[in-house]
Short mmCIF file of C-alpha atoms in Angstrom, two decimals:
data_model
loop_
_atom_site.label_atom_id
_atom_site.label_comp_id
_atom_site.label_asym_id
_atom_site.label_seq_id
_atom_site.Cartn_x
_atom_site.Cartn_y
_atom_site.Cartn_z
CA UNK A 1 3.34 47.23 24.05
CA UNK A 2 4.36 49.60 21.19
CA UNK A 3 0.70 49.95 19.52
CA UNK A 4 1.34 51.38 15.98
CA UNK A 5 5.08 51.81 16.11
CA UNK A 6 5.23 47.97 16.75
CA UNK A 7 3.93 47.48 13.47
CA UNK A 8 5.94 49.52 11.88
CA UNK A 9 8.57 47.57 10.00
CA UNK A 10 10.15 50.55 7.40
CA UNK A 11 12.52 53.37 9.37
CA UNK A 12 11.13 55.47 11.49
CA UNK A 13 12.11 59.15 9.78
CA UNK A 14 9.66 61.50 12.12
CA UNK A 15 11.36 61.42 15.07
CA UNK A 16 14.39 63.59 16.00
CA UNK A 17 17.71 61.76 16.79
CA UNK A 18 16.56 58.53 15.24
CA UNK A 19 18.34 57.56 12.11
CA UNK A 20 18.45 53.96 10.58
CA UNK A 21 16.44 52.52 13.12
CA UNK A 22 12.81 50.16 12.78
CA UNK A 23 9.57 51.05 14.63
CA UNK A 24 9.79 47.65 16.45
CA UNK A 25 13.61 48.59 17.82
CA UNK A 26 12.36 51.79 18.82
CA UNK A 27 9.71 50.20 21.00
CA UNK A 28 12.09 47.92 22.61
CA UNK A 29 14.78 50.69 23.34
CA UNK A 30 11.82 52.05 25.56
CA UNK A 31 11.03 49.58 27.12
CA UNK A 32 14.13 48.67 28.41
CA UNK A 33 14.57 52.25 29.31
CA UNK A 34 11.42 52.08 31.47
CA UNK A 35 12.53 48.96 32.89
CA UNK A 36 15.80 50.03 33.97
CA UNK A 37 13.73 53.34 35.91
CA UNK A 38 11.66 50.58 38.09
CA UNK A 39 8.67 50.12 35.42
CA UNK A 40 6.98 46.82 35.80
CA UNK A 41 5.20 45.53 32.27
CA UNK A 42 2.22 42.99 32.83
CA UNK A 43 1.14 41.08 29.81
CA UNK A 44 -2.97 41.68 29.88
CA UNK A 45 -5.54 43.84 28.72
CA UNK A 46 -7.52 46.25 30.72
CA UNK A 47 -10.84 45.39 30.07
CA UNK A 48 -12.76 48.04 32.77
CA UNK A 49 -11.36 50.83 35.46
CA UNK A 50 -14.20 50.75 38.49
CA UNK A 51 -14.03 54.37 39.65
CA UNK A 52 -17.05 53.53 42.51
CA UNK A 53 -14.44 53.54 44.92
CA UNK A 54 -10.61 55.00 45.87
CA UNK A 55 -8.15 53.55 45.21
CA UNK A 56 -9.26 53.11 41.43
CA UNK A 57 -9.31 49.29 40.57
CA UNK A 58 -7.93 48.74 36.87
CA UNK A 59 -9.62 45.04 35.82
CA UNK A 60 -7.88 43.18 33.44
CA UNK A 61 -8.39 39.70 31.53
CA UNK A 62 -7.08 37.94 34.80
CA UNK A 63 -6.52 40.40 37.67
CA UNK A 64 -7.37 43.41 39.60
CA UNK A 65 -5.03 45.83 40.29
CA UNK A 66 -5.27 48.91 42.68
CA UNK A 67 -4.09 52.37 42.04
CA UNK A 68 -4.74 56.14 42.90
CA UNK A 69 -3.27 57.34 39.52
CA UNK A 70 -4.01 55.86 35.85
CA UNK A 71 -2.17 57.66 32.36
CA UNK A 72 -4.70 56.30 29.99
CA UNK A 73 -1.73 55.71 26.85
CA UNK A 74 -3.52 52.95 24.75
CA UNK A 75 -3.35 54.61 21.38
CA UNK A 76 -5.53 54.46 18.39
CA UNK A 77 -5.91 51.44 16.09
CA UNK A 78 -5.61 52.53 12.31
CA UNK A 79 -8.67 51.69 10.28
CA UNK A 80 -8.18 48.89 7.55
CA UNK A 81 -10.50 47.31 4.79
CA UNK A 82 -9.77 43.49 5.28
CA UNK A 83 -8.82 43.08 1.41
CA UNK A 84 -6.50 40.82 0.08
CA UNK A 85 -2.98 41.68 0.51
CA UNK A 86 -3.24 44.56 2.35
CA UNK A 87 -1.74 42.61 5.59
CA UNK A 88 0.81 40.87 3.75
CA UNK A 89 2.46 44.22 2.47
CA UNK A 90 1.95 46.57 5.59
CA UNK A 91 5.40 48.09 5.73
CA UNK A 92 6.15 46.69 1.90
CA UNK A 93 4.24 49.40 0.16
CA UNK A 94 0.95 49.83 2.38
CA UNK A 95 0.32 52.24 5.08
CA UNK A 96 -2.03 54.22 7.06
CA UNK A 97 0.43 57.06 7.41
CA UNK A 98 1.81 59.49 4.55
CA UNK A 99 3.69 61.57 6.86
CA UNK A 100 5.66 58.77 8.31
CA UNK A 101 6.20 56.81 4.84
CA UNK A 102 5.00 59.13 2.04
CA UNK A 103 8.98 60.46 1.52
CA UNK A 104 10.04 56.99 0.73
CA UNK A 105 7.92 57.04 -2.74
CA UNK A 106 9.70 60.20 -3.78
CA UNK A 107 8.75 60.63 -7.74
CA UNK A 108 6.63 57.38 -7.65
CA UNK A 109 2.71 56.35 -8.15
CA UNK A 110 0.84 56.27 -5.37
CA UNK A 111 -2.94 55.63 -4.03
CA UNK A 112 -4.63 56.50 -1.61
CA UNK A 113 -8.18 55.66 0.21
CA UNK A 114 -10.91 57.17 1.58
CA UNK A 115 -13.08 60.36 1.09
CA UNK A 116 -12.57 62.46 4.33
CA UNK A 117 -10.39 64.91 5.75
CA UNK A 118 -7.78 62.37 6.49
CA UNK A 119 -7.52 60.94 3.10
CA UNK A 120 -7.50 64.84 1.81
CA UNK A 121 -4.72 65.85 3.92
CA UNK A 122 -2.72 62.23 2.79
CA UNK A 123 -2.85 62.83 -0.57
CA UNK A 124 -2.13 66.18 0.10
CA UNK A 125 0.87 65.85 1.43
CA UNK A 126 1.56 63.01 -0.76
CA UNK A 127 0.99 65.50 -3.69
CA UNK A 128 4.10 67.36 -2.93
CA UNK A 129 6.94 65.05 -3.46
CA UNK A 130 4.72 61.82 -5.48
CA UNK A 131 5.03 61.11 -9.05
CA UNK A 132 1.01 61.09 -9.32
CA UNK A 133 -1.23 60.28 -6.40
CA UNK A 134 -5.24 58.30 -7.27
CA UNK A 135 -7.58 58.89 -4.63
CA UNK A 136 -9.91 55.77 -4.66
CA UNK A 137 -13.82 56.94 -2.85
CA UNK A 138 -16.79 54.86 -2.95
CA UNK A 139 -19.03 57.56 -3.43
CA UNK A 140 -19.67 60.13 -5.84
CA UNK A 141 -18.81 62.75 -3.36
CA UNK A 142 -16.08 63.56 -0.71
CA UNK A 143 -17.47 63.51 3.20
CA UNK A 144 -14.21 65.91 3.77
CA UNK A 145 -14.42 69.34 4.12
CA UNK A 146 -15.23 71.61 1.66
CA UNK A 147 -12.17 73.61 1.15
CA UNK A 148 -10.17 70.24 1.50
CA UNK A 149 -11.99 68.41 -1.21
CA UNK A 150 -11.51 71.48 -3.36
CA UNK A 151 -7.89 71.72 -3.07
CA UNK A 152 -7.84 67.86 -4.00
CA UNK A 153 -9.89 67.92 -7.07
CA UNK A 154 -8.02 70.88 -8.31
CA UNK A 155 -4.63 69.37 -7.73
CA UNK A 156 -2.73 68.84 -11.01
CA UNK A 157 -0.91 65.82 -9.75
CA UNK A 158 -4.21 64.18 -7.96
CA UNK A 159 -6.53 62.32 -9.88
CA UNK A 160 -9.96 60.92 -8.56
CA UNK A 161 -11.65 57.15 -8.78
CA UNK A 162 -14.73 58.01 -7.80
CA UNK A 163 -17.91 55.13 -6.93
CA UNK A 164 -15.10 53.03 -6.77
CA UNK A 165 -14.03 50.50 -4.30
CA UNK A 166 -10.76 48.61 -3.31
CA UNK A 167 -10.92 44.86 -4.47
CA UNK A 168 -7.11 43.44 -4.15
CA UNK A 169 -3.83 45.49 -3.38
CA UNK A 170 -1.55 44.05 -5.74
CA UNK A 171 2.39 42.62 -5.01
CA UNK A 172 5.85 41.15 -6.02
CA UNK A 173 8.51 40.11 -4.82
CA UNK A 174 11.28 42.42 -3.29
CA UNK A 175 14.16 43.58 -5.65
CA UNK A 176 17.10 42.15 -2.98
CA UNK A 177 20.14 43.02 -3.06
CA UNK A 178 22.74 39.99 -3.79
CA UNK A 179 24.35 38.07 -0.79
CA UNK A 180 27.70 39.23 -0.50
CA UNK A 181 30.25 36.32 -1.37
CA UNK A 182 30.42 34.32 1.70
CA UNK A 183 27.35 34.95 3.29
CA UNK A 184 25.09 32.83 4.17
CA UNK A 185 21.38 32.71 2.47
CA UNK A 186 18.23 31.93 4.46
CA UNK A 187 16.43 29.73 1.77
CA UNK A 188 13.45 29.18 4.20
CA UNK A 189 12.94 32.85 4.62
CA UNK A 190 9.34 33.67 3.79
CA UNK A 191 9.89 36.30 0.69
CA UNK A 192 9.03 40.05 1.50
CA UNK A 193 6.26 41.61 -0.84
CA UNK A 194 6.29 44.69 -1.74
CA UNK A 195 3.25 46.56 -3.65
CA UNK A 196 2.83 46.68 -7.30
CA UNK A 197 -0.47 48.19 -8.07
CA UNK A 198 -3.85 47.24 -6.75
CA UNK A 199 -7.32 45.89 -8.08
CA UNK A 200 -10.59 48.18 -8.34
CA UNK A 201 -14.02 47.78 -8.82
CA UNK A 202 -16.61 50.02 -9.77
CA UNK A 203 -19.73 50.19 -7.78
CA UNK A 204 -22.43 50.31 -10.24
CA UNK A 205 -21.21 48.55 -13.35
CA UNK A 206 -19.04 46.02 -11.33
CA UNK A 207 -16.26 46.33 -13.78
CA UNK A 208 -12.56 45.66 -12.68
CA UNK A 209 -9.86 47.26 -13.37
CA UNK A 210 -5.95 47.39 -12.59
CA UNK A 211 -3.77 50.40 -11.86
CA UNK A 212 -0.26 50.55 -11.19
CA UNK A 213 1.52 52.13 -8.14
CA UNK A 214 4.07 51.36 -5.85
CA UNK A 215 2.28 52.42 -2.66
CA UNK A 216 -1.32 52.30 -0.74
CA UNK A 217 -2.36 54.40 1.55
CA UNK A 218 -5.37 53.43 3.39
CA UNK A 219 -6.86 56.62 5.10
CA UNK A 220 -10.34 55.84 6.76
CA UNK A 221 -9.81 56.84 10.03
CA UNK A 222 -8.16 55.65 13.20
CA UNK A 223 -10.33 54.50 16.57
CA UNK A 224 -9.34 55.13 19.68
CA UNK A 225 -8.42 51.75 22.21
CA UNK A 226 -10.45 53.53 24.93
CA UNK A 227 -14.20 51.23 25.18
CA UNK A 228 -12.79 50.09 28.54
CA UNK A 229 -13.79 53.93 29.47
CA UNK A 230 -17.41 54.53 28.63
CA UNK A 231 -19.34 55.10 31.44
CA UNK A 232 -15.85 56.60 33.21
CA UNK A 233 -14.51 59.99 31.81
CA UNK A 234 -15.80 62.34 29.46
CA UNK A 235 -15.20 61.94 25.38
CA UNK A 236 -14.72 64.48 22.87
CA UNK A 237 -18.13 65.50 21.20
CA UNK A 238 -16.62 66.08 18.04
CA UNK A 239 -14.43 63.29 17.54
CA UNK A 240 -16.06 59.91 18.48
CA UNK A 241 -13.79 57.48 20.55
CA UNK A 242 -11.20 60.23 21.67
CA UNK A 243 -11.19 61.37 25.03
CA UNK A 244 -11.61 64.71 26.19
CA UNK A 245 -8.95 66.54 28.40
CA UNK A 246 -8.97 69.58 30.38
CA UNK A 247 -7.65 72.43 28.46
CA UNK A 248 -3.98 71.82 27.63
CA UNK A 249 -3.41 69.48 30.26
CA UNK A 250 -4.03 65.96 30.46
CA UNK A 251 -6.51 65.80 33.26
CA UNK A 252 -9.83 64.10 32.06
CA UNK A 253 -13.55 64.66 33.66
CA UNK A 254 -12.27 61.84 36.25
CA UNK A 255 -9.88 63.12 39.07
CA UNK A 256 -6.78 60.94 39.21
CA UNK A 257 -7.26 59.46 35.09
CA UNK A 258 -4.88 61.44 32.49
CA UNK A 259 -5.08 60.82 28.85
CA UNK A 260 -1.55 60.79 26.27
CA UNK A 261 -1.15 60.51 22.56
CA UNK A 262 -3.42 58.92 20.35
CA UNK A 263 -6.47 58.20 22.85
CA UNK A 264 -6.82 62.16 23.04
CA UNK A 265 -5.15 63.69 20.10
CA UNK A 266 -7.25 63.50 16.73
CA UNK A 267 -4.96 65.64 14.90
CA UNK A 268 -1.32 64.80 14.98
CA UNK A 269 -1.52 61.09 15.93
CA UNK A 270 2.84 61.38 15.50
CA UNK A 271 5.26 59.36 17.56
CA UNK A 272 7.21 62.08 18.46
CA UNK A 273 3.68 64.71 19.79
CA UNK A 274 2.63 61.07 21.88
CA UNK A 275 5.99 61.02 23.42
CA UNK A 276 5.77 64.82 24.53
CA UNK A 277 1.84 64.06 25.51
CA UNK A 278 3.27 61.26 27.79
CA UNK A 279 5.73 62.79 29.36
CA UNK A 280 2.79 65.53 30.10
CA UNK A 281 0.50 62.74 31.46
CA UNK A 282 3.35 61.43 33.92
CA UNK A 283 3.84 65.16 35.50
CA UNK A 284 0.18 65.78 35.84
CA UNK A 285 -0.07 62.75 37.53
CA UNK A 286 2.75 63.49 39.77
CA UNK A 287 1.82 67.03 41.15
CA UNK A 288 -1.86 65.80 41.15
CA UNK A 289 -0.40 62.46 43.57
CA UNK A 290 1.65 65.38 45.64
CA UNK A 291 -1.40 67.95 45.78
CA UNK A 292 -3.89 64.70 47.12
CA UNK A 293 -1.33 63.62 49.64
CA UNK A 294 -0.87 60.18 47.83
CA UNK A 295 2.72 58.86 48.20
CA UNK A 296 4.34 55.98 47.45
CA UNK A 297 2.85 53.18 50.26
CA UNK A 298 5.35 51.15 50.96
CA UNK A 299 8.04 54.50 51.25
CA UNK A 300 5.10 56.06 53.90
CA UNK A 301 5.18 52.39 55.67
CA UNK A 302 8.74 51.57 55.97
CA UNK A 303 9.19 55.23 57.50
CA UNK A 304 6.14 55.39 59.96
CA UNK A 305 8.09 51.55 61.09
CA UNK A 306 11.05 52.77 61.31
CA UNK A 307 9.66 55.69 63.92
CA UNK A 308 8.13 53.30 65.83
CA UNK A 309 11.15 51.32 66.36
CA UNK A 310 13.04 54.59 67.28
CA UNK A 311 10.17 55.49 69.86
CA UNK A 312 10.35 52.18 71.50
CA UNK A 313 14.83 52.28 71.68
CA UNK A 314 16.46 52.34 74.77
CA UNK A 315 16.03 55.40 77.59
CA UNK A 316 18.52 57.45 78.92
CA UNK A 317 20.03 55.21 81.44
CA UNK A 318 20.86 52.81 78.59
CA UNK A 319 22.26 55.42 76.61
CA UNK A 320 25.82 53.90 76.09
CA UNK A 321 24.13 51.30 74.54
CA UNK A 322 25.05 47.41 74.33
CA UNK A 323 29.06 46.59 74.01
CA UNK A 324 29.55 43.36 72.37
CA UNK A 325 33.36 43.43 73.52
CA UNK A 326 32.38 44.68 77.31
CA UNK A 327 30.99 40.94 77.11
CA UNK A 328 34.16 39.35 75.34
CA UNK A 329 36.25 40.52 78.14
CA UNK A 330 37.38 43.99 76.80
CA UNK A 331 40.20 43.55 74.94
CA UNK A 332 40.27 40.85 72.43
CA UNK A 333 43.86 39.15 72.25
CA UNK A 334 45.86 39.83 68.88
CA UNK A 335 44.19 42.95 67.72
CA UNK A 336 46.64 45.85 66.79
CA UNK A 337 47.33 48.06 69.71
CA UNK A 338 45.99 51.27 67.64
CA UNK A 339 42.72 49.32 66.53
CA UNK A 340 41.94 48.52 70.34
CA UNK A 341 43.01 51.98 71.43
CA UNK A 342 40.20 53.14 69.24
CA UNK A 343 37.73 51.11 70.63
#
């Protein structure tokens, strides 16, 4: 649970009222909120929904599990290039998000990946508060939009690699600050890297270079964790992977299936517009249960019991009911004259 917040090691600074505070700790503050409301977490992954049938049956990697109601909240997986280091210094220098992390390299060099709208709108944004930003494309052209690309080659503080590829991302060891006297040092703690530039090669002449910076952002797109859907609701036309809701809602083409954050939104892809989109999800999917006439089973059950054992009580004639002291004589011996009196 936590999909690209888990990952996030650096502060999260996008979301209102959190200050100081790690994606990873912001995932587990939510879960423990959800458990404390009656949420139950199972470990597995959903690997098909069967929507032949009602209830909906939601197959996993090692169990089936019925439901009239599914909020469809697995996220989108940032798009990475496999290169060396780039794992190692996620949250040390790389990212996939300038909006989240771009405010930390205030004044500094910076690079960034890709040739679409998404790397546009990175360095973009990177642009305004960046010492210099290097967008690194493999082809001699941008795939973004028109206008986009225009604003980016004309960009004083942008400067383009072009037929150019990613080779290494680059790293050293984290400036630390000293132990305080006293405290204790974890010798056998595996040293945090933090980027320092990155490798480059050139497509046609396969000449390597090195340029300095002191972040990487890699912007090639994000894909939606939603293949266990095909076949089940509609998806967006436009944007491959996402899938498509109704209007503003978050109904999808399948009655009783409601789609949040990151598996439906190709344009914000934030923390805090999932959060809202979730808290959407679980109200549609509330008034739809209420509109359908689908309650909570074991409530309906324990009530449509209890009338039945109220149907089948005494009649009239045994009104009074049973008297456990009637049988114990009447009055019990010792008990406070006022106590019996009340009885």
């Amino acid at each position: 649970m936590g999909g690209q917040l888990q990952g996030k090691g650096v502060d999260v600074e996008n979301y209102p009222g959190l200050f100081n505070v790690t994606g990873p700790a912001v995932v587990s503050l939510m879960r423990q909120q959800a458990i404390e409301f009656g949420a139950t977490f199972e470990a597995e992954t959903v690997v098909e929904v069967d929507a032949s049938e009602r209830p909906l049956k939601v197959r996993t990697n090692s169990s089936v599990i019925e439901t009239h109601a599914v909020v469809v909240a697995t996220g989108a997986e940032s798009n990475w290039l496999g290169v060396k280091g780039e794992y190692e210094m996620r949250g040390g220098g790389v990212s996939s998000c300038a909006t989240c992390d771009g405010h930390m390299y205030r004044g500094k060099d910076v690079i960034v990946v890709g040739g679409g709208d998404t790397a546009m709108e990175e360095a973009l944004v990177l642009a305004r508060t960046s010492g210099s930003v290097t967008v690194v494309h493999r082809r001699d052209e941008f795939r973004a939009s028109k206008i986009l690309a225009q604003r980016v080659m004309e960009h004083p503080s942008i400067s383009i690699r072009w037929n150019t590829v990613l080779v290494e991302v680059l790293g050293r060891a984290s400036e630390e600050e000293d132990a305080e006297d006293g405290e204790d040092v974890d010798l056998d703690a595996p040293v945090q890297m933090v980027v320092r530039g990155a490798r480059l090669r050139d497509v046609y002449t396969e000449e390597e270079s090195v340029i300095e910076a002191e972040a990487l952002f890699v912007a090639i797109g994000h894909t939606p964790a939603t293949s266990f859907l095909e076949g089940i609701v509609e998806f967006n036309p436009d944007h491959a992977g996402y899938v498509l809701t109704k209007g503003t809602s978050t109904h999808t083409s399948l009655a009783g299936v409601f789609a949040c954050g990151d598996v439906s939104d190709s344009v914000y892809r934030q923390a805090i517009t999932s959060a809202g989109s979730g808290a959407a999800a679980a109200l549609d999917a509330e008034r739809w249960l209420s509109e359908e006439g689908l309650g909570n089973e074991e409530a309906d059950f324990e009530a449509e019991l209890l009338a039945e054992l109220m149907a089948d009580g005494p009649g009239e004639e045994d009104a009074g009911g049973y008297n456990a002291y009637e049988d114990a004589g009447g009055r019990i011996e010792g008990m406070k004259e006022s106590i019996a009196s009340e009885l």
